[in-house]
Coordinates of C-alpha atoms in Angstrom, one line a residue:
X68 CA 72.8 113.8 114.5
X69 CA 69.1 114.5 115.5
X70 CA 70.6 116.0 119.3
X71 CA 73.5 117.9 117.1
X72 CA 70.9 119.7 114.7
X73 CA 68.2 120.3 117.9
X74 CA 71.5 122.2 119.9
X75 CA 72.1 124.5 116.9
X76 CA 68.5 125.0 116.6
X77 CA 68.2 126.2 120.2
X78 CA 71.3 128.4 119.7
X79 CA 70.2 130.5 116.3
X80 CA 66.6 130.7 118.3
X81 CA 68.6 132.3 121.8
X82 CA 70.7 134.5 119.4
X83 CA 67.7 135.9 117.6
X84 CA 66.4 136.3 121.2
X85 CA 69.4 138.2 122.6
X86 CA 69.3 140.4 119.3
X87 CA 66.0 142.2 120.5
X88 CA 67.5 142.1 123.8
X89 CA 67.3 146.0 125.8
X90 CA 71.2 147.3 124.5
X91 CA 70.8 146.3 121.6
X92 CA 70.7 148.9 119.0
X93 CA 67.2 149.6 117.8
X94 CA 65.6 148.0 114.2
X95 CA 64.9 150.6 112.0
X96 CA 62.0 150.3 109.3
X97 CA 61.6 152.5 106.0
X98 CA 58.8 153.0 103.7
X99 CA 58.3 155.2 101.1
X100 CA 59.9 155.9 97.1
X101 CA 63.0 156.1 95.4
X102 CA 64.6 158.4 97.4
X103 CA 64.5 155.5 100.3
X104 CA 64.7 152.2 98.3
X105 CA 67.7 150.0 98.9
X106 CA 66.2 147.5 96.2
X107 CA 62.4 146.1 96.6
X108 CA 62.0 147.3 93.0
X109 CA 64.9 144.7 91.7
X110 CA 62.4 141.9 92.3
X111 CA 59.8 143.5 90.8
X112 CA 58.4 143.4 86.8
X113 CA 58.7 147.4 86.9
X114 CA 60.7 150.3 84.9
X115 CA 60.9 151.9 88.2
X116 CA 64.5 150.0 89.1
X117 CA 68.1 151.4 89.5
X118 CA 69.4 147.9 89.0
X119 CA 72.0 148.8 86.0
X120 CA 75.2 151.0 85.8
X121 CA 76.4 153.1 87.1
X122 CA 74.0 152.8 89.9
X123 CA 76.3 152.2 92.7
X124 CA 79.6 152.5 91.3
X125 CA 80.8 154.5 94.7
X126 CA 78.8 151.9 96.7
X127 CA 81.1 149.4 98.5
X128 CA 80.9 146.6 96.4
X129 CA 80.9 148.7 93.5
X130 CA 77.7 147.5 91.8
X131 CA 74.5 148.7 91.7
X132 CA 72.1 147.8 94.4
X133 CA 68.9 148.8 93.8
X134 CA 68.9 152.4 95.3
X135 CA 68.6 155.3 93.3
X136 CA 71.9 156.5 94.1
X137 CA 76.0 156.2 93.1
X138 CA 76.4 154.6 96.6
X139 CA 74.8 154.7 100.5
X140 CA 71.2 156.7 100.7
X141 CA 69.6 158.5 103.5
X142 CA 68.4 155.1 105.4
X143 CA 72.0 153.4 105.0
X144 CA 73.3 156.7 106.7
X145 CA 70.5 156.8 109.5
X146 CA 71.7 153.0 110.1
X147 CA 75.5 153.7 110.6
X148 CA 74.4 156.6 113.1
X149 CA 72.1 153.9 114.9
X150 CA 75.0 151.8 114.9
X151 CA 74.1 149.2 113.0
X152 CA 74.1 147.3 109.6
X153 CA 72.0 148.7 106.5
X154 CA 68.1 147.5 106.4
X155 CA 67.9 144.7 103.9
X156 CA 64.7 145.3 100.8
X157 CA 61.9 143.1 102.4
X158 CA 61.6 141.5 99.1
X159 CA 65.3 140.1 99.9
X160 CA 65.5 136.5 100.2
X161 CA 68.3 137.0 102.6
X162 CA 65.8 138.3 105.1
X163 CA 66.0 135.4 107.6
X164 CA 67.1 135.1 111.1
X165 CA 68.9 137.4 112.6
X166 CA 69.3 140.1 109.9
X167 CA 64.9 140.3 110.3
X168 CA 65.7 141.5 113.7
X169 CA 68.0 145.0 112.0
X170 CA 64.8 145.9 110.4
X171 CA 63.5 145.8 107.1
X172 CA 63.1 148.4 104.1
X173 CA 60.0 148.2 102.8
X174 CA 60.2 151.1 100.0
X175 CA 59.7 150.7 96.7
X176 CA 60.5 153.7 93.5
X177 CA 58.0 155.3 91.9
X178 CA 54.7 155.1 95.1
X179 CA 53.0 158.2 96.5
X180 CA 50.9 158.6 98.8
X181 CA 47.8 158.1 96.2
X182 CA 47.3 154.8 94.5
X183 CA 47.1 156.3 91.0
X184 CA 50.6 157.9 91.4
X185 CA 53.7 156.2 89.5
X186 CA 50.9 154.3 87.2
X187 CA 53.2 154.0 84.3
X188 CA 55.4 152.3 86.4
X189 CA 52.7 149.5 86.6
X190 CA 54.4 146.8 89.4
X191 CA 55.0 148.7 92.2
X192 CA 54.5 148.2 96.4
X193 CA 52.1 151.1 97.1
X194 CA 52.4 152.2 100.3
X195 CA 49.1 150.4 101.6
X196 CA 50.9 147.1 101.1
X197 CA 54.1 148.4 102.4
X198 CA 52.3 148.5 105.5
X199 CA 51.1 145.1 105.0
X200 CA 54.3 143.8 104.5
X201 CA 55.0 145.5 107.8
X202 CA 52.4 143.4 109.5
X203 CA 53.5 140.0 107.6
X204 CA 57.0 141.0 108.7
X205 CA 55.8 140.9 112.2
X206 CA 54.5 138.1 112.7
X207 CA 57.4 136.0 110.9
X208 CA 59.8 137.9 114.2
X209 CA 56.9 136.7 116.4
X210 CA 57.4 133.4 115.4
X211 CA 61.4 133.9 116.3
X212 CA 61.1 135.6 119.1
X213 CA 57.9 135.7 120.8
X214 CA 54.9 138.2 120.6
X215 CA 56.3 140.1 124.2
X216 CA 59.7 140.5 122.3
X217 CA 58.0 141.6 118.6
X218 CA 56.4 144.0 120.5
X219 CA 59.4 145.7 122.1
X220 CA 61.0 145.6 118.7
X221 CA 58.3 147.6 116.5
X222 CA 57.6 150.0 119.3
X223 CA 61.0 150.9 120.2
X224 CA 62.0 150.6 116.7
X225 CA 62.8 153.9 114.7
X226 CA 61.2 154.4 111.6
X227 CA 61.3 156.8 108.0
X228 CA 58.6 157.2 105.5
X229 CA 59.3 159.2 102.7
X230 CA 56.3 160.0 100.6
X231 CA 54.9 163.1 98.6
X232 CA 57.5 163.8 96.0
X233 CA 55.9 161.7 92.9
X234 CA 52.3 162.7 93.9
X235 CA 53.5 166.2 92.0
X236 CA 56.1 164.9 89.7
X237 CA 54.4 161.4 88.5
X238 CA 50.8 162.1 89.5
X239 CA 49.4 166.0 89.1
X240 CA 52.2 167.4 87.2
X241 CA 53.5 164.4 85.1
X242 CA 51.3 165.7 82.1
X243 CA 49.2 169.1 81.1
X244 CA 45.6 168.5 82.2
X245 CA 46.5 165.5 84.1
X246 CA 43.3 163.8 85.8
X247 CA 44.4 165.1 89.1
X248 CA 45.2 168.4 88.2
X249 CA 41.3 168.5 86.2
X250 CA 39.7 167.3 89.6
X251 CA 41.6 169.6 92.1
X252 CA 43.0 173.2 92.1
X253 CA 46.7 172.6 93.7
X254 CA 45.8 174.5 97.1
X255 CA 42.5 171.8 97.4
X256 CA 45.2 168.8 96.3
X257 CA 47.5 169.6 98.8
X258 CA 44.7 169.6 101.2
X259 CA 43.4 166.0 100.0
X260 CA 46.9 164.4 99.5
X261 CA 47.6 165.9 103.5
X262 CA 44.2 164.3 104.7
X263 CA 44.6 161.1 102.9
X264 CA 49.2 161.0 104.1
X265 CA 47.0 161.4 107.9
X266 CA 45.6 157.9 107.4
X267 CA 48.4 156.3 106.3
X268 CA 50.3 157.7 109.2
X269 CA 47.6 156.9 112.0
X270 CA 47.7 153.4 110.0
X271 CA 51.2 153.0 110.7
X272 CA 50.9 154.1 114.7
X273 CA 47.9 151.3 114.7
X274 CA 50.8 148.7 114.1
X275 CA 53.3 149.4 115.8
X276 CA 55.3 152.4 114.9
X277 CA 56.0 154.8 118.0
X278 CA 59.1 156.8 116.8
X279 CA 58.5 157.8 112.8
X280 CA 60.7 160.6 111.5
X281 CA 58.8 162.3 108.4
X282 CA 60.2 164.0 105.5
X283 CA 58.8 166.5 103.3
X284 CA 59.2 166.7 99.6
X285 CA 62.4 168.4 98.5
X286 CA 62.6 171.7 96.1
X287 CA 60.6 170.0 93.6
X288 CA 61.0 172.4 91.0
X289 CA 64.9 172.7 91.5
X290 CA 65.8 169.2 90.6
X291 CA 67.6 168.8 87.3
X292 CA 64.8 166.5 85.5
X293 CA 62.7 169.8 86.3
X294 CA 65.3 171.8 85.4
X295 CA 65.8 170.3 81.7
X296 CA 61.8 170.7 80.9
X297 CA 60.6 173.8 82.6
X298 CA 63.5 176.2 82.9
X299 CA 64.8 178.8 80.5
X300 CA 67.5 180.6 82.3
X301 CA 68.3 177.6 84.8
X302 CA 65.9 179.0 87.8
X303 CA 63.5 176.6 89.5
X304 CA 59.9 176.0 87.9
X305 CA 57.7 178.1 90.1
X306 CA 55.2 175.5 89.9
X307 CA 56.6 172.9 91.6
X308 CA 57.9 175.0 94.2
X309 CA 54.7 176.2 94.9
X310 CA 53.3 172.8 95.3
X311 CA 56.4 172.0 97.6
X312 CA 55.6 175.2 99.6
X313 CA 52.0 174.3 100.2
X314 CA 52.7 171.0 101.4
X315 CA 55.5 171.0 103.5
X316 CA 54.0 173.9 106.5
X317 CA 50.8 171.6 106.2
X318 CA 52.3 168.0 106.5
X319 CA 54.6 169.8 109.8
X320 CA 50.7 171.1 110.6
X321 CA 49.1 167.8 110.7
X322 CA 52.2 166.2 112.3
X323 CA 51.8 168.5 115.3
X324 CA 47.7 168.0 115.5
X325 CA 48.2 164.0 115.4
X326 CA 51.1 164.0 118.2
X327 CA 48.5 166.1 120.9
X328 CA 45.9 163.7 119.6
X329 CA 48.3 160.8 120.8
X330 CA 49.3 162.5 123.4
X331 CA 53.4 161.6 122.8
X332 CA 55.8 162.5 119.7
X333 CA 55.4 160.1 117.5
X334 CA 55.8 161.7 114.3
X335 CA 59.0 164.2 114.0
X336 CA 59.0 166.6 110.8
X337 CA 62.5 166.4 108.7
X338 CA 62.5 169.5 106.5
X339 CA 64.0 167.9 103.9
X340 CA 63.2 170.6 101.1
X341 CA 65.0 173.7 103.5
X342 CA 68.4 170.7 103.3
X343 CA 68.4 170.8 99.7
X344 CA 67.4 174.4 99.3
X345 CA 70.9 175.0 101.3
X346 CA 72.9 173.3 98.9
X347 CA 70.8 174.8 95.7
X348 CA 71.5 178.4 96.6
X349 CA 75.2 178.1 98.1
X350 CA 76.5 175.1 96.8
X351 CA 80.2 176.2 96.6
X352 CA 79.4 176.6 100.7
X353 CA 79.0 173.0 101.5
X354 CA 82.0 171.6 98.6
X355 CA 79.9 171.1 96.0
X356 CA 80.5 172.3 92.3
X357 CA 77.0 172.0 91.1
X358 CA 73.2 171.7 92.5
X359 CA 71.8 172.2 88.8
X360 CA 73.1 169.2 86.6
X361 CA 73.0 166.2 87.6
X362 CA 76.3 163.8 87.8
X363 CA 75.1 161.3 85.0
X364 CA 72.4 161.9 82.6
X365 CA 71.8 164.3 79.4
X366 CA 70.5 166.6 77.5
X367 CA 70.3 170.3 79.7
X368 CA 71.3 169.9 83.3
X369 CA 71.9 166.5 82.3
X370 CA 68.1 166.3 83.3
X371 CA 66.8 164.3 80.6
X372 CA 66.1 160.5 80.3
X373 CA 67.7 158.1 82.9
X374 CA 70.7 157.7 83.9
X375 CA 72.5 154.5 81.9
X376 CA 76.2 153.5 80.7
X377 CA 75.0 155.5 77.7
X378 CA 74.8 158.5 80.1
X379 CA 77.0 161.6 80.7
X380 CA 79.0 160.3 83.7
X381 CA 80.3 163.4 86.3
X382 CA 84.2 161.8 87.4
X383 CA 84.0 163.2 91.0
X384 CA 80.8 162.4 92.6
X385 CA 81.3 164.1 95.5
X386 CA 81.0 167.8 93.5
X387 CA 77.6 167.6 92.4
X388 CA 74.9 167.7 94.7
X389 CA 72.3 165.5 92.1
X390 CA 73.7 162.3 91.6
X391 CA 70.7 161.2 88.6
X392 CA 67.5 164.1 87.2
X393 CA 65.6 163.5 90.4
X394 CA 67.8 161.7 93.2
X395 CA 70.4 163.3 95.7
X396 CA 74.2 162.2 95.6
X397 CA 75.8 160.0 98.2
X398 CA 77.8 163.1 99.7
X399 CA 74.0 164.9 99.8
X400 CA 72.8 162.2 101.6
X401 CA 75.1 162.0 104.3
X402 CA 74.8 165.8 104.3
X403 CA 71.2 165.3 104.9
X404 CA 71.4 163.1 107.8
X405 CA 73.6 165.2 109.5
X406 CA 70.8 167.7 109.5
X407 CA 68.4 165.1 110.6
X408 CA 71.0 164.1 113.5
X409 CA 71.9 167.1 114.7
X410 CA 69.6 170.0 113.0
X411 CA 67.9 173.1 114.9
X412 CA 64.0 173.4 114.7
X413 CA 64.5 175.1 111.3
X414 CA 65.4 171.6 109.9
X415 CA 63.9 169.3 112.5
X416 CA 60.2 169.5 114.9
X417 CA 60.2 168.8 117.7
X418 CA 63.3 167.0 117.7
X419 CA 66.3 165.8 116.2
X420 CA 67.7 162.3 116.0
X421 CA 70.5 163.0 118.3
X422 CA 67.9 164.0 121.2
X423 CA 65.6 161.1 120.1
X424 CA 68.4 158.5 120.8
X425 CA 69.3 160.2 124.0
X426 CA 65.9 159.8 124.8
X427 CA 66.2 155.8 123.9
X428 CA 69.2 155.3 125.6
X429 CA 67.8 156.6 129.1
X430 CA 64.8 154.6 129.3

């Protein structure tokens, strides 16, 4: 019995090992908010969850998951382009073994790049312990696989972070006079929140990450929860866009100044806010009915509150380009990634994914 349970032992341990093997596809790791979560929040004490329908009622299993969507988001599209099986939360208990060696998602709804952002969500995984967890989450595959072999898998590993969004929406815009928005003028905000997303990014190099695609914030001011309390007429609140058009040229800025300073492209910009302005001002263009209300929700532009059983409810997902007030639909999301895959330099800098895996593949 003792030789039997030894054997099978030895076999999950040269499995795990053959997993991280050159080949194989590449782990993937995401950090960041809502718009990448695939369900840290669920084990979480938060409000900041998507844990109730009809959350995922397009996703495979037809239940929801966690992520802030009716089915797959913009990580579970990257991982079937990477050929491989969606990232599990790294709150999951089902984390073991081989599935550690996929990746993990370490986002959680609701985080900024500040600590004080997404407050009144009170329980959340700010992105300092995201990173954390990234650390802890390498030294359970050491003890799998070896350091040699943990080594190759974070640095050859590709990786999304997702922040900036909420540091407008639930931070410096979230009320009038808000304590950010009494401390800094929005140009001099931008500048801090671009200074202070640098260290988080040079922390994530520091540990690993070689390969980290980068997304702006979308058209802030276009979303439908913006929509529903800012807009008369059904245009886009000029503040917000604003905010989105100060930060995006700067984070592409500072992207640019830390790969020279490495000395390699680490960090590839995804212009995530041009992708959705292309669906907001020709929607008909790329199938969809609507980019102003939101599938499920009310009130105006179906922009108000969250999105619950109680909820407007669109019957065909795949017209509307907002699945809830704030997050993409699944069709947007695989729209997305098919910028970030194969996109020109108006989407994409330096690179797109297609020419970063190329690039894998060769070494």
């Amino acid at each position: 019995m003792a030789t039997s349970l030894a054997l099978m032992v030895l076999g999950v341990v040269m499995a795990l090992a053959a997993g991280g093997a050159e080949g194989a596809p590449r782990a993937f790791f995401v950090f960041g908010d809502s718009l990448v979560d695939n369900g840290n929040n669920n084990y979480l004490a938060t409000s900041a969850r998507a844990d109730t329908p009809p959350y995922g009622i397009d996703y495979p299993t037809r239940t929801p998951t966690g992520r802030f969507s009716n089915g797959y988001n913009i990580p579970d599209f990257i991982s079937q382009e990477l050929g491989s099986e969606s990232t599990l939360p790294y709150l999951s208990p089902e984390l073991t073994g081989r599935r550690l060696l996929v990746g993990a998602n370490f986002a959680s709804a609701g985080i900024g790049i500040l600590n004080d952002t997404g407050i009144q969500f009170v329980n959340i995984i700010r992105i300092y312990r995201q990173l954390e967890y990234f650390e802890e989450y390498q030294q359970r595959v050491r003890a799998l696989i070896g350091a040699a072999r943990t080594k190759r898998l974070v640095n050859g590993a590709l990786v999304l972070i997702t922040l900036g969004g909420n540091d407008f929406v639930n931070n410096y815009y979230l009320v009038p006079f808000s304590a950010r928005s009494r401390q800094f003028a929005l140009p001099e905000y931008v500048k801090y929140l671009i200074s202070e997303y640098e260290k988080i990014l040079r922390r994530l190099h520091d540990i690993g990450a070689r390969r980290v695609l980068v997304t702006g914030t979308g058209p802030l001011g276009c979303v439908p929860a913006e929509l529903a309390q800012r807009s008369r007429n059904g245009e886009c609140s000029a503040q917000l866009q604003r905010a989105a058009s100060l930060f995006n040229p700067r984070l592409v800025q500072m992207l640019g100044r830390l790969n020279r300073e490495i000395g390699s492209q680490v960090f590839i910009g995804v212009n995530t806010r041009q992708m959705h302005l292309d669906f907001i001002s020709n929607p008909q263009a790329f199938g969809f009915v609507t980019s102003k209300v939101a599938c499920c929700g009310q009130g105006p532009y179906n922009g108000l509150g969250l999105c619950t059983v109680a909820s407007n409810l669109c019957p065909d997902r795949d017209a509307y380009a907002f699945w809830d007030p704030f997050h993409p639909s699944e069709r947007a999301n695989k729209l997305i990634v098919q910028q970030i895959m194969s996109g020109s330099s108006k989407y994409m800098h330096p690179m797109n994914l297609s020419t970063i895996l190329a690039l894998h593949s060769s070494n």
